[in-house]
Coordinates of C-alpha atoms and ligand atoms in Angstrom, one line a residue:
M1499 CA 11.4 -10.3 15.6
K1500 CA 12.9 -7.5 14.7
D1501 CA 16.2 -9.2 15.0
D1502 CA 15.3 -11.7 12.0
K1503 CA 14.0 -8.9 9.8
E1504 CA 17.4 -7.5 9.6
K1505 CA 18.8 -10.7 8.4
Q1506 CA 15.8 -11.0 5.5
G1507 CA 17.6 -11.4 1.9
F1508 CA 16.5 -8.8 -0.9
S1509 CA 14.0 -11.1 -2.3
T1510 CA 12.3 -12.1 1.0
R1511 CA 11.8 -8.1 1.7
A1512 CA 10.6 -7.5 -1.8
V1513 CA 7.3 -9.9 -1.0
R1514 CA 6.6 -8.8 2.5
A1515 CA 8.7 -5.3 4.1
G1516 CA 6.1 -3.0 4.6
Q1517 CA 2.8 -4.6 5.5
V1518 CA 0.9 -3.9 8.5
R1519 CA -2.4 -6.1 8.0
T1520 CA -6.0 -4.9 9.4
A1521 CA -8.7 -6.5 11.1
E1522 CA -9.6 -7.6 7.8
G1523 CA -6.7 -10.1 7.8
E1524 CA -6.3 -9.3 4.2
H1525 CA -3.4 -11.3 2.6
S1526 CA -2.2 -9.0 0.0
E1527 CA -1.9 -5.2 0.6
A1528 CA -4.8 -3.1 1.2
I1529 CA -5.4 0.3 -0.8
F1530 CA -6.5 3.0 1.3
P1531 CA -8.4 5.6 -1.1
T1532 CA -9.4 8.4 1.6
S1533 CA -8.3 11.6 1.6
S1534 CA -8.3 12.7 5.3
Y1535 CA -8.2 10.2 8.3
V1536 CA -10.8 10.3 11.4
F1537 CA -9.8 11.5 14.8
A1538 CA -11.3 9.8 17.8
S1539 CA -11.5 13.6 19.6
A1540 CA -10.6 17.0 19.1
A1541 CA -7.6 16.7 21.1
Q1542 CA -6.5 14.0 19.4
A1543 CA -7.3 16.0 16.3
A1544 CA -4.6 19.0 18.1
A1545 CA -1.8 16.7 19.1
R1546 CA -1.6 15.2 15.9
F1547 CA -1.3 18.1 14.1
S1548 CA 0.8 19.7 16.2
G1549 CA 2.7 16.5 15.7
E1550 CA 2.9 15.2 19.7
E1551 CA 1.4 12.2 18.3
A1552 CA 2.1 10.3 15.1
G1553 CA -0.3 9.4 12.9
N1554 CA -2.3 9.7 9.3
I1555 CA -3.6 13.5 9.2
Y1556 CA -4.6 13.6 5.2
S1557 CA -2.9 11.7 2.5
R1558 CA -1.0 14.8 1.1
F1559 CA 1.3 13.7 4.0
T1560 CA 0.7 10.2 4.5
N1561 CA -1.0 7.6 3.3
P1562 CA -0.9 3.4 4.9
T1563 CA -0.8 2.0 1.4
V1564 CA 2.1 4.6 0.1
R1565 CA 3.8 4.0 3.6
T1566 CA 3.5 0.2 2.6
F1567 CA 5.4 1.0 -0.6
E1568 CA 7.8 3.4 1.1
E1569 CA 9.1 1.6 3.7
R1570 CA 9.4 -1.6 1.1
L1571 CA 11.3 0.1 -1.3
A1572 CA 13.6 1.5 2.0
A1573 CA 14.5 -2.0 2.7
L1574 CA 15.4 -3.1 -0.5
E1575 CA 17.6 0.2 -0.9
G1576 CA 19.8 -0.3 2.7
A1577 CA 17.4 3.5 3.4
E1578 CA 16.7 4.5 6.4
C1579 CA 13.7 6.5 5.1
C1580 CA 11.8 6.5 1.8
V1581 CA 9.5 9.2 0.7
A1582 CA 7.4 8.1 -2.3
T1583 CA 6.6 10.9 -4.7
A1584 CA 3.6 11.8 -7.8
S1585 CA 6.8 10.8 -10.7
G1586 CA 10.4 10.5 -11.0
M1587 CA 10.6 14.1 -11.5
S1588 CA 8.9 15.4 -8.9
A1589 CA 10.9 13.4 -6.9
I1590 CA 14.5 15.1 -8.3
T1591 CA 12.5 18.5 -7.7
A1592 CA 11.7 18.2 -4.5
T1593 CA 15.1 16.3 -3.8
F1594 CA 16.8 19.7 -5.4
I1595 CA 14.1 22.5 -3.6
G1596 CA 13.6 20.7 -0.3
L1597 CA 17.7 20.9 0.3
L1598 CA 18.8 23.8 -1.7
K1599 CA 18.6 27.3 -1.5
S1600 CA 19.5 30.4 -3.8
G1601 CA 23.1 30.8 -4.2
D1602 CA 23.8 26.7 -3.7
H1603 CA 25.2 25.1 -6.9
I1604 CA 25.1 21.3 -8.1
V1605 CA 27.5 19.4 -10.0
S1606 CA 25.8 17.3 -12.6
S1607 CA 26.6 14.2 -14.9
R1608 CA 25.8 15.7 -18.3
S1609 CA 24.5 12.3 -19.4
I1610 CA 21.2 12.7 -17.5
F1611 CA 17.5 12.4 -18.2
G1612 CA 17.0 14.8 -20.6
T1613 CA 14.5 16.5 -18.6
T1614 CA 16.5 16.5 -15.7
T1615 CA 19.0 18.7 -17.5
V1616 CA 15.9 21.2 -18.6
L1617 CA 14.8 21.2 -15.0
L1618 CA 18.4 22.4 -14.1
T1619 CA 19.4 24.8 -16.7
N1620 CA 15.5 26.2 -16.9
F1621 CA 14.3 26.1 -13.8
M1622 CA 16.5 25.9 -10.7
A1623 CA 18.8 28.3 -12.6
K1624 CA 15.9 30.5 -12.2
L1625 CA 16.0 30.3 -8.2
D1626 CA 19.3 31.2 -8.7
I1627 CA 20.7 27.5 -8.1
S1628 CA 23.6 26.9 -10.8
T1629 CA 24.8 23.6 -12.1
T1630 CA 27.9 22.7 -13.6
F1631 CA 28.0 19.3 -16.3
V1632 CA 31.1 16.9 -16.4
D1633 CA 31.1 14.0 -18.2
L1634 CA 30.2 11.1 -15.8
P1635 CA 32.8 8.8 -15.5
D1636 CA 35.9 11.4 -15.2
L1637 CA 36.6 11.8 -11.3
A1638 CA 39.0 14.6 -11.8
A1639 CA 36.6 16.5 -13.5
W1640 CA 34.0 16.0 -10.5
E1641 CA 36.3 17.1 -8.1
S1642 CA 37.5 20.3 -10.0
A1643 CA 34.0 21.3 -10.3
I1644 CA 33.1 21.5 -6.9
T1645 CA 33.3 25.0 -5.0
T1646 CA 32.5 26.4 -1.4
E1647 CA 28.6 27.1 -2.9
T1648 CA 28.5 23.1 -4.3
K1649 CA 25.9 21.3 -2.0
L1650 CA 24.9 18.2 -3.8
L1651 CA 25.9 16.2 -6.7
F1652 CA 23.7 14.6 -9.4
L1653 CA 24.1 11.7 -11.3
E1654 CA 22.8 8.6 -13.6
T1655 CA 24.8 5.3 -13.6
P1656 CA 24.5 4.1 -16.2
S1657 CA 23.6 6.4 -17.9
N1658 CA 20.8 6.9 -20.3
P1659 CA 20.6 6.3 -23.2
L1660 CA 25.0 5.9 -23.6
T1661 CA 25.6 3.9 -20.3
D1662 CA 28.4 5.2 -19.1
L1663 CA 29.5 4.2 -15.4
V1664 CA 31.1 6.4 -12.8
D1665 CA 32.6 5.0 -9.6
I1666 CA 30.0 5.4 -7.3
A1667 CA 31.7 5.0 -3.8
A1668 CA 35.3 6.9 -5.1
L1669 CA 32.6 9.6 -5.9
A1670 CA 31.4 9.6 -2.4
D1671 CA 34.3 10.1 -1.1
I1672 CA 35.2 12.7 -3.3
A1673 CA 31.8 14.6 -2.5
H1674 CA 32.3 13.7 1.4
K1675 CA 35.8 15.3 1.2
H1676 CA 34.2 18.4 0.4
G1677 CA 30.9 18.6 2.4
C1678 CA 28.7 17.9 -0.4
L1679 CA 25.7 15.1 -0.6
L1680 CA 25.8 12.4 -3.4
V1681 CA 22.5 11.7 -4.9
V1682 CA 22.2 8.7 -7.5
D1683 CA 19.2 8.1 -9.9
N1684 CA 19.3 4.9 -9.2
C1685 CA 16.1 4.1 -12.6
F1686 CA 18.5 2.1 -14.6
C1687 CA 19.8 -0.6 -12.0
T1688 CA 17.1 -0.5 -9.5
P1689 CA 18.0 -1.7 -6.0
A1690 CA 18.0 -5.3 -7.7
L1691 CA 20.9 -4.8 -9.8
Q1692 CA 22.9 -1.7 -7.7
L1693 CA 22.9 -0.7 -4.4
P1694 CA 24.0 3.4 -4.1
I1695 CA 23.9 3.6 -0.8
A1696 CA 26.0 0.4 0.7
L1697 CA 28.2 1.8 -1.8
G1698 CA 28.5 5.9 -0.2
A1699 CA 25.9 8.0 -2.0
D1700 CA 23.4 9.5 0.7
I1701 CA 20.5 9.5 -1.9
V1702 CA 19.0 7.2 -4.4
I1703 CA 15.9 9.1 -6.6
H1704 CA 13.5 6.8 -8.6
S1705 CA 11.4 7.2 -11.5
A1706 CA 9.2 4.0 -10.4
T1707 CA 7.4 4.5 -13.7
K1708 CA 10.2 2.3 -15.0
Y1709 CA 11.2 -0.8 -13.8
I1710 CA 9.2 -0.9 -10.0
D1711 CA 5.9 -1.0 -11.9
G1712 CA 7.7 -2.7 -14.3
Q1713 CA 4.4 -2.8 -16.6
G1714 CA 4.5 0.7 -17.9
R1715 CA 1.1 1.3 -16.4
C1716 CA 1.9 4.3 -13.2
M1717 CA 3.5 7.4 -12.9
G1718 CA 5.9 8.0 -9.7
G1719 CA 8.5 8.0 -7.9
A1720 CA 10.9 7.8 -4.7
V1721 CA 13.6 9.4 -2.7
C1722 CA 15.6 7.4 0.3
G1723 CA 18.2 8.3 2.2
T1724 CA 18.4 9.3 6.0
K1725 CA 15.7 10.2 7.9
E1726 CA 17.1 13.9 8.3
V1727 CA 17.7 14.4 4.9
V1728 CA 15.3 12.8 3.5
G1729 CA 12.3 12.2 6.1
E1730 CA 12.8 15.7 7.1
G1731 CA 14.1 18.1 4.3
V1732 CA 13.1 16.1 1.7
F1733 CA 9.1 15.2 2.5
G1734 CA 8.8 18.8 4.1
F1735 CA 8.8 20.0 0.7
L1736 CA 6.5 17.1 -1.2
R1737 CA 4.0 17.6 1.8
T1738 CA 3.8 21.7 1.2
A1739 CA 4.0 21.5 -2.8
G1740 CA 1.5 18.4 -2.9
P1741 CA 3.4 15.8 -5.8
T1742 CA 2.7 13.4 -3.8
M1743 CA 2.0 9.1 -4.6
S1744 CA -1.7 8.1 -5.2
T1745 CA -2.5 5.2 -2.7
F1746 CA -4.1 3.3 -6.3
N1747 CA -0.4 3.7 -7.5
A1748 CA 1.2 3.1 -4.4
W1749 CA -0.4 -0.5 -4.7
V1750 CA 0.8 -1.1 -8.6
F1751 CA 4.2 -0.6 -7.2
L1752 CA 4.0 -2.7 -4.4
K1753 CA 2.9 -5.6 -6.7
G1754 CA 6.1 -4.6 -8.7
L1755 CA 8.8 -4.6 -6.2
E1756 CA 7.5 -8.1 -5.8
T1757 CA 8.5 -9.0 -9.1
L1758 CA 11.6 -6.9 -9.3
K1759 CA 14.3 -9.0 -9.0
I1760 CA 13.0 -12.1 -11.3
R1761 CA 11.9 -9.3 -14.3
M1762 CA 15.6 -7.5 -13.9
K1763 CA 17.0 -10.9 -14.3
A1764 CA 15.5 -11.5 -17.2
H1765 CA 15.9 -7.9 -18.9
C1766 CA 19.3 -8.3 -18.6
E1767 CA 19.7 -11.6 -20.4
G1768 CA 17.8 -10.4 -23.4
A1769 CA 19.4 -7.1 -23.1
L1770 CA 23.3 -8.6 -23.1
E1771 CA 21.7 -11.3 -26.0
L1772 CA 20.5 -8.4 -28.3
A1773 CA 23.7 -6.5 -27.9
Q1774 CA 25.7 -9.4 -28.3
W1775 CA 23.9 -9.7 -32.0
L1776 CA 24.1 -6.7 -32.6
E1777 CA 27.6 -6.0 -32.3
S1778 CA 27.5 -8.8 -35.2
Q1779 CA 25.6 -6.7 -37.9
S1780 CA 27.6 -4.8 -40.5
A1781 CA 25.0 -1.7 -40.3
V1782 CA 25.9 -1.0 -36.6
Q1783 CA 28.4 1.4 -35.9
R1784 CA 29.2 0.7 -32.1
V1785 CA 26.7 -1.0 -29.3
Y1786 CA 26.6 0.2 -25.9
Y1787 CA 26.2 -1.3 -23.2
P1788 CA 27.9 -2.4 -20.1
G1789 CA 27.8 -6.4 -20.3
L1790 CA 29.6 -6.3 -23.4
Q1791 CA 33.6 -6.4 -23.2
S1792 CA 33.9 -4.2 -25.8
H1793 CA 31.8 -1.7 -23.1
P1794 CA 35.3 0.6 -21.8
Q1795 CA 33.9 0.6 -18.0
H1796 CA 32.9 -3.4 -18.6
E1797 CA 35.1 -4.3 -15.2
L1798 CA 33.6 -1.2 -13.3
A1799 CA 30.5 -2.8 -14.3
K1800 CA 31.0 -6.1 -13.2
R1801 CA 32.2 -4.8 -9.8
Q1802 CA 29.5 -2.3 -9.0
Q1803 CA 26.5 -4.2 -10.1
S1804 CA 25.2 -7.8 -10.0
G1805 CA 23.2 -7.3 -13.7
F1806 CA 24.3 -4.6 -16.7
G1807 CA 20.7 -3.8 -17.1
G1808 CA 18.0 -3.8 -19.9
V1809 CA 18.9 -0.9 -22.1
V1810 CA 20.7 -1.5 -25.0
S1811 CA 21.9 1.6 -27.5
F1812 CA 23.4 1.6 -30.5
E1813 CA 24.8 3.8 -33.3
L1814 CA 24.2 2.7 -37.3
K1815 CA 26.6 3.7 -39.9
G1816 CA 23.9 6.5 -40.7
G1817 CA 22.0 9.1 -39.2
Q1818 CA 18.9 10.4 -38.5
Q1819 CA 16.8 9.1 -42.0
E1820 CA 19.0 5.6 -41.2
G1821 CA 17.9 5.5 -37.8
W1822 CA 13.8 6.6 -38.2
K1823 CA 14.0 4.0 -41.1
L1824 CA 15.0 1.2 -38.8
I1825 CA 12.7 2.2 -35.9
D1826 CA 9.8 2.4 -38.9
A1827 CA 10.7 -1.0 -40.0
T1828 CA 9.7 -2.5 -37.3
Q1829 CA 6.4 -4.6 -36.6
M1830 CA 6.3 -5.4 -33.2
V1831 CA 8.8 -2.9 -30.5
S1832 CA 6.8 -0.5 -29.7
I1833 CA 7.9 3.2 -30.8
T1834 CA 7.6 4.8 -27.3
A1835 CA 10.3 6.5 -25.5
N1836 CA 9.2 5.0 -22.1
L1837 CA 11.3 2.3 -20.7
G1838 CA 11.2 -0.4 -18.1
D1839 CA 8.7 -2.1 -19.3
T1840 CA 7.3 -6.1 -20.2
K1841 CA 7.0 -4.4 -23.3
T1842 CA 10.1 -3.9 -25.4
T1843 CA 10.4 -0.3 -26.9
I1844 CA 12.7 1.8 -28.9
T1845 CA 13.2 5.1 -29.6
H1846 CA 15.7 8.1 -31.4
P1847 CA 17.1 10.1 -28.5
A1848 CA 17.9 12.8 -30.8
T1849 CA 14.5 13.6 -31.8
T1850 CA 12.7 12.4 -28.3
T1851 CA 13.9 12.4 -24.9
H1852 CA 17.0 14.4 -25.5
G1853 CA 15.1 16.7 -28.3
R1854 CA 15.0 19.9 -26.0
L1855 CA 18.5 20.1 -25.8
T1856 CA 20.0 22.6 -27.8
P1857 CA 22.3 20.9 -30.8
E1858 CA 26.0 22.0 -28.8
Q1859 CA 24.0 20.3 -25.5
R1860 CA 23.4 17.0 -27.3
Q1861 CA 26.8 16.6 -29.1
E1862 CA 28.7 17.5 -25.4
A1863 CA 26.1 14.3 -24.4
G1864 CA 27.3 12.0 -27.3
I1865 CA 23.9 11.9 -28.5
S1866 CA 24.0 11.6 -32.3
D1867 CA 21.8 11.5 -35.2
G1868 CA 22.4 7.8 -35.7
L1869 CA 21.7 6.5 -32.0
I1870 CA 19.0 4.6 -31.4
R1871 CA 17.8 3.1 -27.6
V1872 CA 16.6 -0.3 -27.4
A1873 CA 14.9 -1.3 -23.9
V1874 CA 14.6 -4.6 -24.0
G1875 CA 11.6 -6.2 -22.6
L1876 CA 10.5 -9.8 -22.0
E1877 CA 9.3 -10.9 -25.1
D1878 CA 11.8 -13.6 -26.7
V1879 CA 14.7 -12.1 -28.0
E1880 CA 14.7 -13.8 -31.2
D1881 CA 11.5 -12.2 -32.0
I1882 CA 13.4 -8.8 -31.5
K1883 CA 15.8 -9.8 -33.4
R1884 CA 14.0 -10.8 -36.6
D1885 CA 12.0 -7.2 -35.5
L1886 CA 15.2 -5.2 -35.4
A1887 CA 16.6 -6.7 -39.0
R1888 CA 13.7 -5.5 -40.8
G1889 CA 15.3 -1.9 -41.0
M1890 CA 19.2 -2.5 -41.3
Ligands
LIG2608 C1 11.9 8.7 -16.4 C2 13.1 8.8 -15.5 C3 13.2 10.2 -15.0 C4 11.4 10.8 -14.8 O1 10.7 10.0 -14.4 P1 9.1 10.3 -14.3 O2 8.6 8.9 -13.6 O3 8.9 10.1 -15.9 O4 9.1 11.3 -13.8 C5 14.4 10.6 -13.7 N1 15.6 9.5 -14.7 C6 15.4 9.0 -15.0 C7 17.1 8.1 -15.4 C8 14.4 8.0 -15.7 O5 14.5 7.2 -16.9

């Protein structure tokens, strides 16, 4: 039985991994809305609390629906262990605080989610955990930023919103040569398109809020890695500090994982078609999408990912005024900063997701005033094109 499970393909694991049926014989996974669990005796309670006996105590620590989600995502990422969190940001925070101490140093890609930059520069810095930011694709810059205090390298690939990539396997070698952990925020690709652990990364982080939910309903996150690093280090902080995933959200994410691969395939197809169309528009200066021949890292994307993702960014020939005009002329596409939804979303990064960065930080990250990000949903691509053409 166990041998058979190890042979199961991705799609099979996505619908079956982690499920333990109750005595009711339910076919779909059960939701367990309970804060605590009952013990058979005082002695059992004591054994659970001391860790002598495995089992549920309290839902801040473990919950059966959440555990099913964790085991399923671990099975998809090829990780030994996964812990679920209340949001993507709490997954990132728990990783940093659970694994680092005052005086430690992080090397991070400059092109990361805006809030992660704020977490590093405003809050981790307050705990005397410093960060050096480097250009994502530049392997030499990563290596030369590593000091004797560096414990962790952090990145997203492809990056948000410019879809830069880094060679994960090459960076994993650099990280391990210097005794550092390589942490990849795999939100843009999901395990359906990219498996960072198989490429040498130590930890994979998710905002489940995005493609794992896939329909814009619930907030959640996850950290995948080894039992020692994630199951003890990260989980130790989580169960104490409390940003754990709710049982209801875990159930929604479980259902999301079941259709993840086919949804990602559809997002990729729509995004490629839209990116090719945008490249032919006279109002557009440049299109950023790893699936385009014109993307400087197209070959790496083909090697490292099994699809190019659902996010397309483009620069208009004008600045903020033209950008806002295009956004305001849309009638169908949703003006919202979320991504990974069935509904296509459009955003102006410079004044929204990256609005809290200083103008210098934005410039360094390549976020110009004429940049637009579209997260392609599952509508007919012709309808998305027609909607974007209105304001061009
Ligand atoms: C949205 C996002 C996050 C943060 O996740 P939340 O669930 O919003 O807390 C982190 N990383 C990336 C790449 C994201 O897109």
